JSON list of C-alpha atoms in Angstrom, two decimals:
[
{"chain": "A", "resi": 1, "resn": "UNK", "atom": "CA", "xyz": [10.14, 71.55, -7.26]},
{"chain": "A", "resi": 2, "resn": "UNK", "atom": "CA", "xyz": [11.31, 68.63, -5.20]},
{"chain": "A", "resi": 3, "resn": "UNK", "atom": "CA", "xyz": [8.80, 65.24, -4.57]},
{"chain": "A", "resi": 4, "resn": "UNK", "atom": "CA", "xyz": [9.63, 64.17, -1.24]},
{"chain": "A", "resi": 5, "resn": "UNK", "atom": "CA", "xyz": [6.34, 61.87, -1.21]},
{"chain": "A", "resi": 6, "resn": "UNK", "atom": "CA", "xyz": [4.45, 60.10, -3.98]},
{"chain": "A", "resi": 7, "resn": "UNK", "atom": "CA", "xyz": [1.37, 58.56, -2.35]},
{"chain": "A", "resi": 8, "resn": "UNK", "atom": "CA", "xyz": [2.47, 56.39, 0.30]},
{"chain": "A", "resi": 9, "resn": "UNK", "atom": "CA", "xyz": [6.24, 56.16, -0.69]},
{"chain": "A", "resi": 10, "resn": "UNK", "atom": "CA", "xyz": [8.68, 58.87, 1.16]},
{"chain": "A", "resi": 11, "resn": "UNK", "atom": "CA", "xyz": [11.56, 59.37, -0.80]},
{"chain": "A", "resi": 12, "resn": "UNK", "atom": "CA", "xyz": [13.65, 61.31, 1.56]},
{"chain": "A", "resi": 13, "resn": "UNK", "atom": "CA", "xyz": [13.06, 58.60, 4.71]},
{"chain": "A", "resi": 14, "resn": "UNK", "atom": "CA", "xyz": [13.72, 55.62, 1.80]},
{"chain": "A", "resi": 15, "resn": "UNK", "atom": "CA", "xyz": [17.30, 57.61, 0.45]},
{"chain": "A", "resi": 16, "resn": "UNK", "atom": "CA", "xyz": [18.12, 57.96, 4.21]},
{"chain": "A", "resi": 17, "resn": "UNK", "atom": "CA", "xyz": [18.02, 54.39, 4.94]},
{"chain": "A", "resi": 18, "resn": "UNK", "atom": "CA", "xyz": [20.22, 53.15, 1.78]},
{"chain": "A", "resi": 19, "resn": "UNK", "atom": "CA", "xyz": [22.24, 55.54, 2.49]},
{"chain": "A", "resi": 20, "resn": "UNK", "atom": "CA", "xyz": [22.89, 53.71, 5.42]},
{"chain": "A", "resi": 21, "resn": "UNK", "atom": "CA", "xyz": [22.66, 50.16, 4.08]},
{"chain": "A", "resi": 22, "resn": "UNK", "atom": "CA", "xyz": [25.74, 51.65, 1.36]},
{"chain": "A", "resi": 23, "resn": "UNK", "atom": "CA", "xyz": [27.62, 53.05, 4.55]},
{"chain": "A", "resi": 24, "resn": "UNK", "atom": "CA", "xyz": [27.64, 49.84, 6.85]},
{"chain": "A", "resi": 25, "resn": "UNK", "atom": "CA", "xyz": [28.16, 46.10, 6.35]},
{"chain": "A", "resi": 26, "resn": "UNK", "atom": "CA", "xyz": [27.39, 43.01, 8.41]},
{"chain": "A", "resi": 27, "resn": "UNK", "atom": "CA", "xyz": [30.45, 41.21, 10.09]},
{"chain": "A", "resi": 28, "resn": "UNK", "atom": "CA", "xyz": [29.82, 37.65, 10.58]},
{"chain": "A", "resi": 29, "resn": "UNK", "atom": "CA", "xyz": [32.07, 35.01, 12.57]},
{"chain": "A", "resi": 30, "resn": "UNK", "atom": "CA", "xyz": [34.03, 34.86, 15.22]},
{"chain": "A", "resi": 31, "resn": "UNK", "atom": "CA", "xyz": [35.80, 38.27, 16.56]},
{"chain": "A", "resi": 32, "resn": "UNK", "atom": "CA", "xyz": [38.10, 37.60, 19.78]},
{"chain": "A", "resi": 33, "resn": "UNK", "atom": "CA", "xyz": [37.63, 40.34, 21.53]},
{"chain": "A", "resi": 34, "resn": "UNK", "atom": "CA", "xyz": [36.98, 38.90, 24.74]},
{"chain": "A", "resi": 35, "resn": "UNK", "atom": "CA", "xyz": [38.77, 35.32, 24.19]},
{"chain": "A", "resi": 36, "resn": "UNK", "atom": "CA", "xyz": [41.88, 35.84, 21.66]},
{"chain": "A", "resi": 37, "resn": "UNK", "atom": "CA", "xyz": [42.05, 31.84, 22.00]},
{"chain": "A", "resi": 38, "resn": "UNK", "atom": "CA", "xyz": [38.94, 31.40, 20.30]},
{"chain": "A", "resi": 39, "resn": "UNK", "atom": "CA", "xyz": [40.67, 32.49, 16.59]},
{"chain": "A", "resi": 40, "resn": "UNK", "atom": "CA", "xyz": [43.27, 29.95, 17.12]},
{"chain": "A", "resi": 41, "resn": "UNK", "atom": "CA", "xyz": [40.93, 27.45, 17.52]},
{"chain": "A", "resi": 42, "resn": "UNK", "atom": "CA", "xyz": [38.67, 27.96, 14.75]},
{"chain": "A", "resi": 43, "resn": "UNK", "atom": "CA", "xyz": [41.03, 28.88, 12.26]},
{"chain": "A", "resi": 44, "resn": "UNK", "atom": "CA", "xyz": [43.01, 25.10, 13.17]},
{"chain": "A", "resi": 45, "resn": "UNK", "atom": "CA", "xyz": [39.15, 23.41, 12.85]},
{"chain": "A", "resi": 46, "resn": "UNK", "atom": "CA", "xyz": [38.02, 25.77, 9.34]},
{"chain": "A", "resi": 47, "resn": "UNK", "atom": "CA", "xyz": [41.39, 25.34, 7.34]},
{"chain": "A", "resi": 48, "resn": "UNK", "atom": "CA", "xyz": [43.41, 22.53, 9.25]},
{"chain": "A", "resi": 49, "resn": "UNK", "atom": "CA", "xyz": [46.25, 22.84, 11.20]},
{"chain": "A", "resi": 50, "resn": "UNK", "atom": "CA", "xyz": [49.92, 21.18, 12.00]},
{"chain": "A", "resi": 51, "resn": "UNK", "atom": "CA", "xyz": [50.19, 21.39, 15.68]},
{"chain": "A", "resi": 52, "resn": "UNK", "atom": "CA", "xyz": [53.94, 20.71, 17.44]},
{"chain": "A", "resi": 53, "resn": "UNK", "atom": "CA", "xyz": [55.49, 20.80, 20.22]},
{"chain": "A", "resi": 54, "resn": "UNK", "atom": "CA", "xyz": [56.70, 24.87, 21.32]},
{"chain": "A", "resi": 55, "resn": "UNK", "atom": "CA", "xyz": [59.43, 23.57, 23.80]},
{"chain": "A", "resi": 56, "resn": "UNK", "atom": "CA", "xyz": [60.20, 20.12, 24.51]},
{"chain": "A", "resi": 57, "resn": "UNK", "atom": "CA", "xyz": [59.78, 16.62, 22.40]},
{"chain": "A", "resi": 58, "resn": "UNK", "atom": "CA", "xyz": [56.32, 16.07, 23.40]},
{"chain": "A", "resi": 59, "resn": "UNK", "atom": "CA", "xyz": [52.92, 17.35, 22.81]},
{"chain": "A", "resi": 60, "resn": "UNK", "atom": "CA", "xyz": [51.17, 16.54, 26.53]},
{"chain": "A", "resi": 61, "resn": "UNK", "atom": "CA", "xyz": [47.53, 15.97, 25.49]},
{"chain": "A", "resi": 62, "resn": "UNK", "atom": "CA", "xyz": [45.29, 15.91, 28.88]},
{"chain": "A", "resi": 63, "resn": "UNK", "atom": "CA", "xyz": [43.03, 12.26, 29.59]},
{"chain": "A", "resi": 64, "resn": "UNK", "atom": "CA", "xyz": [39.60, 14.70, 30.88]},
{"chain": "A", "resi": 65, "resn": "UNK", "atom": "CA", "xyz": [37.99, 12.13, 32.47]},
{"chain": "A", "resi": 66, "resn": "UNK", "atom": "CA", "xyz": [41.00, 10.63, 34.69]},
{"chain": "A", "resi": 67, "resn": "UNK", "atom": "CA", "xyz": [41.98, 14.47, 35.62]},
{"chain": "A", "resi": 68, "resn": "UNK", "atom": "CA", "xyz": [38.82, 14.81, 36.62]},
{"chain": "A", "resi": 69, "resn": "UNK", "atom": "CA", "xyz": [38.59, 11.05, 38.22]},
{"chain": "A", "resi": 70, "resn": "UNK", "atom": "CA", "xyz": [41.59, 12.49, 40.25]},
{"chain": "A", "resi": 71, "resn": "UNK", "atom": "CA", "xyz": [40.61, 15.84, 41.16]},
{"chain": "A", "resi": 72, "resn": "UNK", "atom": "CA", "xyz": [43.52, 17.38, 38.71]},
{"chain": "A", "resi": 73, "resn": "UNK", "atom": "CA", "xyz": [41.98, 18.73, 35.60]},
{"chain": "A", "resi": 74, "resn": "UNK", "atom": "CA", "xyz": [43.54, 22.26, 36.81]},
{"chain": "A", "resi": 75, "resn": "UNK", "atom": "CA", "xyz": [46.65, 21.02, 36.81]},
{"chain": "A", "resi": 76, "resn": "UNK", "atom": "CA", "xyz": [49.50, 21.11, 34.48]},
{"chain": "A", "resi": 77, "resn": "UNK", "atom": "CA", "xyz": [52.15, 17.82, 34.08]},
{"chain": "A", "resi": 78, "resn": "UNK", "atom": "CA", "xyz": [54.77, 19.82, 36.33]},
{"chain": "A", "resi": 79, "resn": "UNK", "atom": "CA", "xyz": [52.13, 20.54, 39.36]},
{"chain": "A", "resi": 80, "resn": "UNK", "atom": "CA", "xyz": [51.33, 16.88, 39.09]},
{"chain": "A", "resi": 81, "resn": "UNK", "atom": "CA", "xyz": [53.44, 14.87, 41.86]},
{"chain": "A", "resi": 82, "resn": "UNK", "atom": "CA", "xyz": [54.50, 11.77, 41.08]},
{"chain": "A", "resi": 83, "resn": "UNK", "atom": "CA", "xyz": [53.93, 12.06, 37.73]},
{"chain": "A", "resi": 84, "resn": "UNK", "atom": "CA", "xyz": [56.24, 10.25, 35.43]},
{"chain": "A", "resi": 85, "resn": "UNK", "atom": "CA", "xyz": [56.87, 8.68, 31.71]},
{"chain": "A", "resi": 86, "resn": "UNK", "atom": "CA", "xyz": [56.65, 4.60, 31.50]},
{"chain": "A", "resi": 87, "resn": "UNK", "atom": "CA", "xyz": [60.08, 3.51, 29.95]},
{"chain": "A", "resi": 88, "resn": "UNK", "atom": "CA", "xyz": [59.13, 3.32, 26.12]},
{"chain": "A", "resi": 89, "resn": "UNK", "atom": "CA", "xyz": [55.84, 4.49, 26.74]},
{"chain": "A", "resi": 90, "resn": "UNK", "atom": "CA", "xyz": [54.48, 7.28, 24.81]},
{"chain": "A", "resi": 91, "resn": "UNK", "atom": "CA", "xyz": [52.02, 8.54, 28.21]},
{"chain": "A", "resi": 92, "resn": "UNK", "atom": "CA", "xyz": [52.43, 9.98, 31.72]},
{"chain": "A", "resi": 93, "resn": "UNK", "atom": "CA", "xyz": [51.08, 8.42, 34.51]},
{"chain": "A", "resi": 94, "resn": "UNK", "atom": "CA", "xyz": [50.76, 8.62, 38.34]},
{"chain": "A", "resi": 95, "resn": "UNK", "atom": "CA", "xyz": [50.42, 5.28, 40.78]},
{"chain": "A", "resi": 96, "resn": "UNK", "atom": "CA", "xyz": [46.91, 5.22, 42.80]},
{"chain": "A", "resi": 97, "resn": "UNK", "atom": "CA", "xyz": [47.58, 2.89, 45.22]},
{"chain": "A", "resi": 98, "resn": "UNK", "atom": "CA", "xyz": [49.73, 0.70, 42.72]},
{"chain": "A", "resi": 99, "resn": "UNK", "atom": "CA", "xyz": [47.84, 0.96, 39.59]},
{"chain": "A", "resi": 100, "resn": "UNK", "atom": "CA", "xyz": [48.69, 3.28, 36.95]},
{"chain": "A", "resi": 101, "resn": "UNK", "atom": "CA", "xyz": [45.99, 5.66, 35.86]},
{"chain": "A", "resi": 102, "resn": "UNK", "atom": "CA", "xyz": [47.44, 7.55, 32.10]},
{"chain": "A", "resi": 103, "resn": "UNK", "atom": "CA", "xyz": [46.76, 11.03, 32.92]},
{"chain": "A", "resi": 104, "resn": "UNK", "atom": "CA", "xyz": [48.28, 12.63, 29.63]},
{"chain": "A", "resi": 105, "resn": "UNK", "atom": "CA", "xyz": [49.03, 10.92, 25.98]},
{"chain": "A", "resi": 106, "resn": "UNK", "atom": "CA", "xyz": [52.33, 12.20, 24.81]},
{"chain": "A", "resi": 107, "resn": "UNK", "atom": "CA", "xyz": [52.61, 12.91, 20.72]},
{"chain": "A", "resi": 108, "resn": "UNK", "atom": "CA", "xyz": [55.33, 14.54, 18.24]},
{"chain": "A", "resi": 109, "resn": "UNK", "atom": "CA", "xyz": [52.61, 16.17, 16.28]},
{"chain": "A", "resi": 110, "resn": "UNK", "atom": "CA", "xyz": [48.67, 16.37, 15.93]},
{"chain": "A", "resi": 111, "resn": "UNK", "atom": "CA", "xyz": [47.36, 16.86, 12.37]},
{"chain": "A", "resi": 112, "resn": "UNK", "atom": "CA", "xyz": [44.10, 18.82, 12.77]},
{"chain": "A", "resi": 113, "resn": "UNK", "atom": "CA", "xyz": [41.86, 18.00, 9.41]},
{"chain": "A", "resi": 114, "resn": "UNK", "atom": "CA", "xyz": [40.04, 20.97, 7.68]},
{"chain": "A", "resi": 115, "resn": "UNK", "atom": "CA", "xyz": [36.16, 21.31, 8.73]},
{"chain": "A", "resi": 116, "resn": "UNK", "atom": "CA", "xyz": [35.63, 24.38, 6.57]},
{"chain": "A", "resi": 117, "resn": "UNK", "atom": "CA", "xyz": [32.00, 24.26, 8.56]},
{"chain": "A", "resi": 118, "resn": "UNK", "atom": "CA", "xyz": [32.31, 28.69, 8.05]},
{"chain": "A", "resi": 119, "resn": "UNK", "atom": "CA", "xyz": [32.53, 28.32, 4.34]},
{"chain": "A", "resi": 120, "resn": "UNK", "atom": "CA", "xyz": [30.04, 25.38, 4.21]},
{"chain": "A", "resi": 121, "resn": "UNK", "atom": "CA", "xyz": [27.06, 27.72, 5.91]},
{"chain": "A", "resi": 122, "resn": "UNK", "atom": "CA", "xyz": [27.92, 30.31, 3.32]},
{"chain": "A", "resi": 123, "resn": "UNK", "atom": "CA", "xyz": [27.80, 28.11, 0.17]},
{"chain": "A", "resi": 124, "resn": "UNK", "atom": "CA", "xyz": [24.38, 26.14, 1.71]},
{"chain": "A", "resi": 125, "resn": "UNK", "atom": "CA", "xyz": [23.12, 29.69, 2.10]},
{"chain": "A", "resi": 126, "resn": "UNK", "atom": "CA", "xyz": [24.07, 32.31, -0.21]},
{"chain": "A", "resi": 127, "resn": "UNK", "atom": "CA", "xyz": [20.89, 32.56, -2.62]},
{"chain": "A", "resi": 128, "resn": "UNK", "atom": "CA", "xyz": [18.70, 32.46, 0.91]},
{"chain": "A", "resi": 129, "resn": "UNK", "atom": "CA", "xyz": [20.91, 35.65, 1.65]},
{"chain": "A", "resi": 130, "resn": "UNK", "atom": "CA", "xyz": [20.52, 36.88, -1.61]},
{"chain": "A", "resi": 131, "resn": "UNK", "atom": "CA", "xyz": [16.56, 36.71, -1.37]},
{"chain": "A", "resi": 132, "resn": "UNK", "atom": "CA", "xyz": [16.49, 38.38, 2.24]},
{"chain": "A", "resi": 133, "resn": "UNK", "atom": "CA", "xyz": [18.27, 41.37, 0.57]},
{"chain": "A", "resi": 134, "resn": "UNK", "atom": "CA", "xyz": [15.83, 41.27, -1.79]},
{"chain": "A", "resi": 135, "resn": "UNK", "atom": "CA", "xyz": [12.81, 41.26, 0.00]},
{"chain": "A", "resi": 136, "resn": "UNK", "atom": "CA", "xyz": [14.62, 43.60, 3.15]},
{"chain": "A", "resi": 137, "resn": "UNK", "atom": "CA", "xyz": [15.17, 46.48, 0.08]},
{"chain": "A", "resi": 138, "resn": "UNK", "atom": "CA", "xyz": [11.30, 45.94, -0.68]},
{"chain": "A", "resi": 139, "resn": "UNK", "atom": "CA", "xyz": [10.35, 46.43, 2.58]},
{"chain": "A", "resi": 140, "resn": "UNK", "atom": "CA", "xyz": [12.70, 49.09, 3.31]},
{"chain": "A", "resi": 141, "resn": "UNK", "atom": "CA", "xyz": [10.83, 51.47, 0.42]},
{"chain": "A", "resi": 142, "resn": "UNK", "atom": "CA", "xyz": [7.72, 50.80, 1.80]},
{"chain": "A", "resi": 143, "resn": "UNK", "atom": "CA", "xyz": [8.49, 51.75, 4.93]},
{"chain": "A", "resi": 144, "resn": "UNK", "atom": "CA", "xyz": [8.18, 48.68, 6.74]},
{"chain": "A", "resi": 145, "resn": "UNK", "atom": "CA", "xyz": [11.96, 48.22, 7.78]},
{"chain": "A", "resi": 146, "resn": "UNK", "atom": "CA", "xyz": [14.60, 49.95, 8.50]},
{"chain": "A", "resi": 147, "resn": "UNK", "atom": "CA", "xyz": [18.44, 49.70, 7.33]},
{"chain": "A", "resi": 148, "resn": "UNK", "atom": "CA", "xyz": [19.74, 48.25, 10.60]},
{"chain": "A", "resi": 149, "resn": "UNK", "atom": "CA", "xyz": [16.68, 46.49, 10.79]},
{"chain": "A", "resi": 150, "resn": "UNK", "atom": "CA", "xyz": [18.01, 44.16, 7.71]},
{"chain": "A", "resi": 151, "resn": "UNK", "atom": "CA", "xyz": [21.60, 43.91, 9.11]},
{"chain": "A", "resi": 152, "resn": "UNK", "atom": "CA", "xyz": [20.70, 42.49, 12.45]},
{"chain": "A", "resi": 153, "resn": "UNK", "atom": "CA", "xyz": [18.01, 40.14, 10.40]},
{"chain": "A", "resi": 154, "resn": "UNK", "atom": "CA", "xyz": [21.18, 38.88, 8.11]},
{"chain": "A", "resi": 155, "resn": "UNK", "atom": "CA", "xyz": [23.69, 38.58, 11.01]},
{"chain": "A", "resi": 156, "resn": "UNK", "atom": "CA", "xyz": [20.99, 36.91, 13.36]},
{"chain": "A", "resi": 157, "resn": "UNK", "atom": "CA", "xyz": [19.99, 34.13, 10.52]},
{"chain": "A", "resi": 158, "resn": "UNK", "atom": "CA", "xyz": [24.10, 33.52, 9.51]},
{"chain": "A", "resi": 159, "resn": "UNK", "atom": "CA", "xyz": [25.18, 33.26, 13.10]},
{"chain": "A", "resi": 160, "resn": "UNK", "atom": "CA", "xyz": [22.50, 30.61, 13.55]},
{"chain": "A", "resi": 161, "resn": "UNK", "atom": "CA", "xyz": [23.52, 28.60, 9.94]},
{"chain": "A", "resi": 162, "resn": "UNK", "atom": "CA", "xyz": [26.81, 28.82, 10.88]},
{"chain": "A", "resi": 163, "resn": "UNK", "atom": "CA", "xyz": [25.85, 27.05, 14.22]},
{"chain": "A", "resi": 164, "resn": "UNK", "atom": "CA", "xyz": [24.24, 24.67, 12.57]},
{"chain": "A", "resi": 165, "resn": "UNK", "atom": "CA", "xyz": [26.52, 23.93, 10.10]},
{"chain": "A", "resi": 166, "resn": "UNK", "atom": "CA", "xyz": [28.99, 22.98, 12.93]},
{"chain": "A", "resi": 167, "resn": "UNK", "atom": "CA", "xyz": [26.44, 20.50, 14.46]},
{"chain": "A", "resi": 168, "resn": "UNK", "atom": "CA", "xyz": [25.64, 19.01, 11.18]},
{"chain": "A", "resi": 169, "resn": "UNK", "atom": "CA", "xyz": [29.69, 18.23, 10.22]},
{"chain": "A", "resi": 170, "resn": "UNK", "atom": "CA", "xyz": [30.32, 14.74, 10.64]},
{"chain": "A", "resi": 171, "resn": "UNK", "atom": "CA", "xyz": [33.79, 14.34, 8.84]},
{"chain": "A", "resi": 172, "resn": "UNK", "atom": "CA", "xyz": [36.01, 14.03, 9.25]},
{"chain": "A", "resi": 173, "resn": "UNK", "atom": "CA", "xyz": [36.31, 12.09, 12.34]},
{"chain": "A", "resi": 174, "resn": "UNK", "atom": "CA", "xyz": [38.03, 13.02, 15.40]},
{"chain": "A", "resi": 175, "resn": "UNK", "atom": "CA", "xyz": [40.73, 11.13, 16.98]},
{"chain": "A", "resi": 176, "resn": "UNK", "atom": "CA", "xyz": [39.78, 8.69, 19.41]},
{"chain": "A", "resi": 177, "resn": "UNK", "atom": "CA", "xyz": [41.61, 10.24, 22.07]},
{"chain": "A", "resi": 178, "resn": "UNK", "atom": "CA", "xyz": [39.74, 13.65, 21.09]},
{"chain": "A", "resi": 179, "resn": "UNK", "atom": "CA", "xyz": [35.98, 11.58, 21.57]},
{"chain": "A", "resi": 180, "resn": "UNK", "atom": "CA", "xyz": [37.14, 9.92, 24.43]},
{"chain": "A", "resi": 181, "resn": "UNK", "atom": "CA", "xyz": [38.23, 13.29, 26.31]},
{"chain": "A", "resi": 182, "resn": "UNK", "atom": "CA", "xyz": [35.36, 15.27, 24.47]},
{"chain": "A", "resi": 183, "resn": "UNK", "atom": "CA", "xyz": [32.16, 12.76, 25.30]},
{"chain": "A", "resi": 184, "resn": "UNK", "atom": "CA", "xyz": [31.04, 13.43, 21.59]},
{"chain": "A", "resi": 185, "resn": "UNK", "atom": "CA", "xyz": [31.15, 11.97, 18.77]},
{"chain": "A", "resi": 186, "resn": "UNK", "atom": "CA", "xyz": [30.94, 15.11, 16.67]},
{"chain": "A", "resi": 187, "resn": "UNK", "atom": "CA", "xyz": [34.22, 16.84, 15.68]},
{"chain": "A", "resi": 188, "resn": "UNK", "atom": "CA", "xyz": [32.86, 20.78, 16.26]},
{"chain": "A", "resi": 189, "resn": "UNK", "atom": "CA", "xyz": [30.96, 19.91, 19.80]},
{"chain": "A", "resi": 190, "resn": "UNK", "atom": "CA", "xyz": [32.05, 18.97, 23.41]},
{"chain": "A", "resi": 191, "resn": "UNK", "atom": "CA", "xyz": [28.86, 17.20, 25.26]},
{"chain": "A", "resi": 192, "resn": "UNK", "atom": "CA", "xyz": [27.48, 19.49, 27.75]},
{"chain": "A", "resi": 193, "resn": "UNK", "atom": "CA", "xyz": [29.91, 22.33, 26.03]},
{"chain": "A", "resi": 194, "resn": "UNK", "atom": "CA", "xyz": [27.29, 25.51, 26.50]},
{"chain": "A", "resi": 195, "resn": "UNK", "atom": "CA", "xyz": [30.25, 27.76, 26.35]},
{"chain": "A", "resi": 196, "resn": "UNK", "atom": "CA", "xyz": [32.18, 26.02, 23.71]},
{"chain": "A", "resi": 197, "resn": "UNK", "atom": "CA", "xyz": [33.13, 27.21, 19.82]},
{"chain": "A", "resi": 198, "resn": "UNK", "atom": "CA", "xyz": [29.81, 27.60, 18.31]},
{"chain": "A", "resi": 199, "resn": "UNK", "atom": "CA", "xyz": [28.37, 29.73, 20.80]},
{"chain": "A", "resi": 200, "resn": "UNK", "atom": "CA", "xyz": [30.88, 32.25, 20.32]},
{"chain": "A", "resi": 201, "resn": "UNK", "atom": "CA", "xyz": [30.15, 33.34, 16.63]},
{"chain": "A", "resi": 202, "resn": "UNK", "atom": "CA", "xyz": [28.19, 36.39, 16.74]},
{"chain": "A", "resi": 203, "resn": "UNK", "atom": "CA", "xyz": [28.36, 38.89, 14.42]},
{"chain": "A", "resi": 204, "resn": "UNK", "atom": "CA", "xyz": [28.96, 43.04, 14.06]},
{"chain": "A", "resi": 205, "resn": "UNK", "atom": "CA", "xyz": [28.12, 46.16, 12.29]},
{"chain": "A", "resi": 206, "resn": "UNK", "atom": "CA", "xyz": [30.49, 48.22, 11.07]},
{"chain": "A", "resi": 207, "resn": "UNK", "atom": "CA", "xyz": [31.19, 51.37, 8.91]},
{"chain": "A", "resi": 208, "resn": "UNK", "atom": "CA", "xyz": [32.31, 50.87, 5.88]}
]
């Protein structure tokens, strides 16, 4: 004879749901699906990154704020007219009515630093995880959650450490070229960025 219920437990309905949970595993991080960019950019700011010139001697890093002072931050150095190197100058500038405004700093190399802020959220969180699990199994034999119930809890609570994470890195530093085009001090976070890196971790479901 089979026991399919023992007083208020349901076997069959709590095997059906780790079934599940063995079948399936939460995704966290950043996917770039919709923005391939985006992996490029974290993967330079997680593990650090040697960045060099593709064609040409010169790295052309953008000044924001004059761009935007000018009504050019769309524009790349060859749509800019009159736009020109300084003789033994390492920036390009335009004249504005005789004065030079530096609308792009000119470098061999940047040296991105490692701000592993990914790995930080999982080593600052991994027993919290751990106990979720825990107590998400519980519930699940009682009845009182389901399978994707305790994925979507898990990828909802990392995407928001790993969020946090990136607001709380302070080091290292950016450049001062980096704060001065970025309006923020931090090194993970533009000012007034609502569509910038963090918001872009989500996380997915997936068989297994």
């Amino acid at each position: 004879m089979t026991v399919r219920k023992q007083g208020s437990l349901d076997f069959e309905a709590i095997a059906a749901e780790l079934k599940k949970l063995n079948n399936k595993e939460v995704l966290i991080g950043f996917f770039g699906k919709d923005d391939p960019k985006i992996l490029t950019i974290v993967g330079a700011n997680e593990f650090g990154a040697t960045i060099k010139p593709k064609n040409g001697k010169w790295l052309w890093i953008p000044n924001v704020p004059m761009l935007k002072q000018l009504d050019l931050e769309d524009k790349s150095p060859s749509q800019i007219d009159g736009l020109f190197i300084p003789k033994n100058k390492h920036v390009a500038c335009i004249s504005d009515n005789g004065e030079l405004k530096i609308c792009f700093w000119l470098k061999k190399q940047v040296q991105i630093p490692a701000r592993p802020f990914i790995r930080n959220a999982l080593r600052d969180n991994k027993k919290k995880y751990k106990k979720m699990i825990e107590k998400g199994l519980k519930q699940i034999i009682h009845g009182k959650m389901t399978a994707k119930q305790l994925l979507d809890q898990l990828g909802t609570v990392a995407v928001s450490d790993i969020q946090k994470s990136a607001i709380k890195l302070k080091t290292p530093e950016d450049a001062p070229v980096t704060i001065w085009n970025k309006n923020s001090k931090n090194p993970l976070i533009s000012a007034g960025m609502r569509g910038g890196m963090i918001s872009k971790v989500t996380y997915q479901i997936i068989d297994i």
